[in-house]
Structure formats: structure tokens, C-alpha cells
């Protein structure tokens, strides 16, 4: 699965970038896909990457007017649940 990424910004200039990475492993299921998020300051400085899940794909992010971001992703393993997290 190719890497996926997305991002958004608040009116005040702060932003968030979300991405997924797939890593091969030697045991079934032979790969793991994790979703991560990074804050971006209005000056363009990236914060450290935070792992949202080690079992997720297709991450998305949206900005709320109250300076809060909401991220969503789909669980990669069955039952493929849609998960979400809200925060700074």
C-alpha cells in the first residue's frame, strides 16, 4: 500500500499533518501500517511525530474553529473500524 498523507490548518496558521507508513515484518500479517500526526506551527516548524495507531490506514485530519484538530483513520485489521482522536 502506498503511503498516504493529508493536512489542514487553522485560521490562526497552526496546522497538522497526518500520514501512514507501511513496514514489512517477517511474521504474519507480514506488514504493519501505522498512522502518525505532527503539529506544524504558524512559523512552519514541525513538532515531533505522534503515533495515532500501529493498526491504521487512510488517516484524515480536520481543523475546528476552537484550535482543535480531529483525526480519523480506518483500522487495518478486521473489523476495519473507523477510529477518531481529537486534540491539539
PDB file of C-alpha atoms in Angstrom:
ATOM      1  CA  UNK A   1       0.000   0.000   0.000  1.00  0.00           C
ATOM      2  CA  UNK A   2       1.473   3.386  -0.938  1.00  0.00           C
ATOM      3  CA  UNK A   3       1.974   5.962   1.815  1.00  0.00           C
ATOM      4  CA  UNK A   4      -0.918   8.347   2.395  1.00  0.00           C
ATOM      5  CA  UNK A   5      -0.783  11.831   3.846  1.00  0.00           C
ATOM      6  CA  UNK A   6      -3.052  14.802   4.454  1.00  0.00           C
ATOM      7  CA  UNK A   7      -3.010  18.090   6.270  1.00  0.00           C
ATOM      8  CA  UNK A   8      -5.013  21.107   7.343  1.00  0.00           C
ATOM      9  CA  UNK A   9      -4.532  24.455   9.096  1.00  0.00           C
ATOM     10  CA  UNK A  10      -6.497  26.710  11.459  1.00  0.00           C
ATOM     11  CA  UNK A  11      -7.306  30.313  10.606  1.00  0.00           C
ATOM     12  CA  UNK A  12      -4.558  31.289  13.070  1.00  0.00           C
ATOM     13  CA  UNK A  13      -1.947  29.453  10.959  1.00  0.00           C
ATOM     14  CA  UNK A  14      -1.250  26.385  13.096  1.00  0.00           C
ATOM     15  CA  UNK A  15      -1.597  23.117  11.211  1.00  0.00           C
ATOM     16  CA  UNK A  16      -1.431  19.349  11.440  1.00  0.00           C
ATOM     17  CA  UNK A  17      -0.093  16.740   9.049  1.00  0.00           C
ATOM     18  CA  UNK A  18      -1.194  13.088   9.204  1.00  0.00           C
ATOM     19  CA  UNK A  19       0.399  10.183   7.353  1.00  0.00           C
ATOM     20  CA  UNK A  20       0.531   6.424   7.156  1.00  0.00           C
ATOM     21  CA  UNK A  21       3.581   4.219   6.705  1.00  0.00           C
ATOM     22  CA  UNK A  22       3.720   0.514   5.985  1.00  0.00           C
ATOM     23  CA  UNK A  23       6.625  -1.532   7.329  1.00  0.00           C
ATOM     24  CA  UNK A  24       7.422  -5.096   6.292  1.00  0.00           C
ATOM     25  CA  UNK A  25       7.820  -7.662   9.097  1.00  0.00           C
ATOM     26  CA  UNK A  26       8.872 -11.311   8.967  1.00  0.00           C
ATOM     27  CA  UNK A  27       5.757 -12.815  10.577  1.00  0.00           C
ATOM     28  CA  UNK A  28       2.073 -12.753   9.561  1.00  0.00           C
ATOM     29  CA  UNK A  29       0.469 -10.442   8.542  1.00  0.00           C
ATOM     30  CA  UNK A  30       3.918  -9.561   7.028  1.00  0.00           C
ATOM     31  CA  UNK A  31       3.429  -5.820   7.338  1.00  0.00           C
ATOM     32  CA  UNK A  32       2.142  -3.232   9.782  1.00  0.00           C
ATOM     33  CA  UNK A  33       0.632   0.102   8.829  1.00  0.00           C
ATOM     34  CA  UNK A  34       0.768   2.905  11.355  1.00  0.00           C
ATOM     35  CA  UNK A  35      -0.868   6.331  11.300  1.00  0.00           C
ATOM     36  CA  UNK A  36       1.017   9.318  12.701  1.00  0.00           C
ATOM     37  CA  UNK A  37       0.336  13.030  13.245  1.00  0.00           C
ATOM     38  CA  UNK A  38       2.598  16.086  13.518  1.00  0.00           C
ATOM     39  CA  UNK A  39       1.682  19.608  14.567  1.00  0.00           C
ATOM     40  CA  UNK A  40       3.012  22.454  12.426  1.00  0.00           C
ATOM     41  CA  UNK A  41       3.402  25.901  13.997  1.00  0.00           C
ATOM     42  CA  UNK A  42       2.360  29.021  12.105  1.00  0.00           C
ATOM     43  CA  UNK A  43       6.087  29.709  11.602  1.00  0.00           C
ATOM     44  CA  UNK A  44       6.406  26.372   9.761  1.00  0.00           C
ATOM     45  CA  UNK A  45       8.194  24.404  12.480  1.00  0.00           C
ATOM     46  CA  UNK A  46       7.229  20.726  12.652  1.00  0.00           C
ATOM     47  CA  UNK A  47       6.531  19.124  16.017  1.00  0.00           C
ATOM     48  CA  UNK A  48       7.561  15.555  16.774  1.00  0.00           C
ATOM     49  CA  UNK A  49       5.566  12.731  15.189  1.00  0.00           C
ATOM     50  CA  UNK A  50       2.950  11.113  17.420  1.00  0.00           C
ATOM     51  CA  UNK A  51       1.778   7.595  16.617  1.00  0.00           C
ATOM     52  CA  UNK A  52      -2.016   7.529  16.490  1.00  0.00           C
ATOM     53  CA  UNK A  53      -2.157   3.757  15.992  1.00  0.00           C
ATOM     54  CA  UNK A  54       0.001   0.876  14.786  1.00  0.00           C
ATOM     55  CA  UNK A  55      -3.062  -0.673  13.104  1.00  0.00           C
ATOM     56  CA  UNK A  56      -4.456   2.095  10.936  1.00  0.00           C
ATOM     57  CA  UNK A  57      -4.642   3.366   7.396  1.00  0.00           C
ATOM     58  CA  UNK A  58      -6.087   6.258   5.379  1.00  0.00           C
ATOM     59  CA  UNK A  59      -5.627   8.945   8.058  1.00  0.00           C
ATOM     60  CA  UNK A  60      -7.536  12.228   7.649  1.00  0.00           C
ATOM     61  CA  UNK A  61      -7.440  15.450   9.670  1.00  0.00           C
ATOM     62  CA  UNK A  62      -9.810  18.400  10.074  1.00  0.00           C
ATOM     63  CA  UNK A  63      -9.436  21.688  11.946  1.00  0.00           C
ATOM     64  CA  UNK A  64     -12.145  23.030  14.233  1.00  0.00           C
ATOM     65  CA  UNK A  65     -12.583  26.765  14.895  1.00  0.00           C
ATOM     66  CA  UNK A  66     -11.652  26.271  18.559  1.00  0.00           C
ATOM     67  CA  UNK A  67      -7.984  25.498  17.723  1.00  0.00           C
ATOM     68  CA  UNK A  68      -8.544  21.752  17.948  1.00  0.00           C
ATOM     69  CA  UNK A  69      -7.813  19.079  15.346  1.00  0.00           C
ATOM     70  CA  UNK A  70      -9.755  15.853  14.807  1.00  0.00           C
ATOM     71  CA  UNK A  71      -8.033  12.935  13.106  1.00  0.00           C
ATOM     72  CA  UNK A  72      -9.726   9.821  11.757  1.00  0.00           C
ATOM     73  CA  UNK A  73      -8.376   6.569  10.348  1.00  0.00           C
ATOM     74  CA  UNK A  74      -9.563   3.103   9.454  1.00  0.00           C
ATOM     75  CA  UNK A  75      -8.358   0.126  11.458  1.00  0.00           C
ATOM     76  CA  UNK A  76      -6.331  -2.036   9.061  1.00  0.00           C
ATOM     77  CA  UNK A  77      -7.266  -5.349  10.683  1.00  0.00           C
ATOM     78  CA  UNK A  78     -10.753  -6.847  10.815  1.00  0.00           C
ATOM     79  CA  UNK A  79     -13.391  -5.463  11.599  1.00  0.00           C
ATOM     80  CA  UNK A  80     -11.893  -2.346   9.882  1.00  0.00           C
ATOM     81  CA  UNK A  81     -13.464   0.082  12.378  1.00  0.00           C
ATOM     82  CA  UNK A  82     -13.236   3.840  11.807  1.00  0.00           C
ATOM     83  CA  UNK A  83     -11.450   5.443  14.766  1.00  0.00           C
ATOM     84  CA  UNK A  84     -11.024   9.107  15.764  1.00  0.00           C
ATOM     85  CA  UNK A  85      -8.991  11.269  18.127  1.00  0.00           C
ATOM     86  CA  UNK A  86      -9.421  14.949  18.971  1.00  0.00           C
ATOM     87  CA  UNK A  87      -6.802  17.196  20.486  1.00  0.00           C
ATOM     88  CA  UNK A  88      -4.115  19.761  19.931  1.00  0.00           C
TER      89      UNK A  88
END
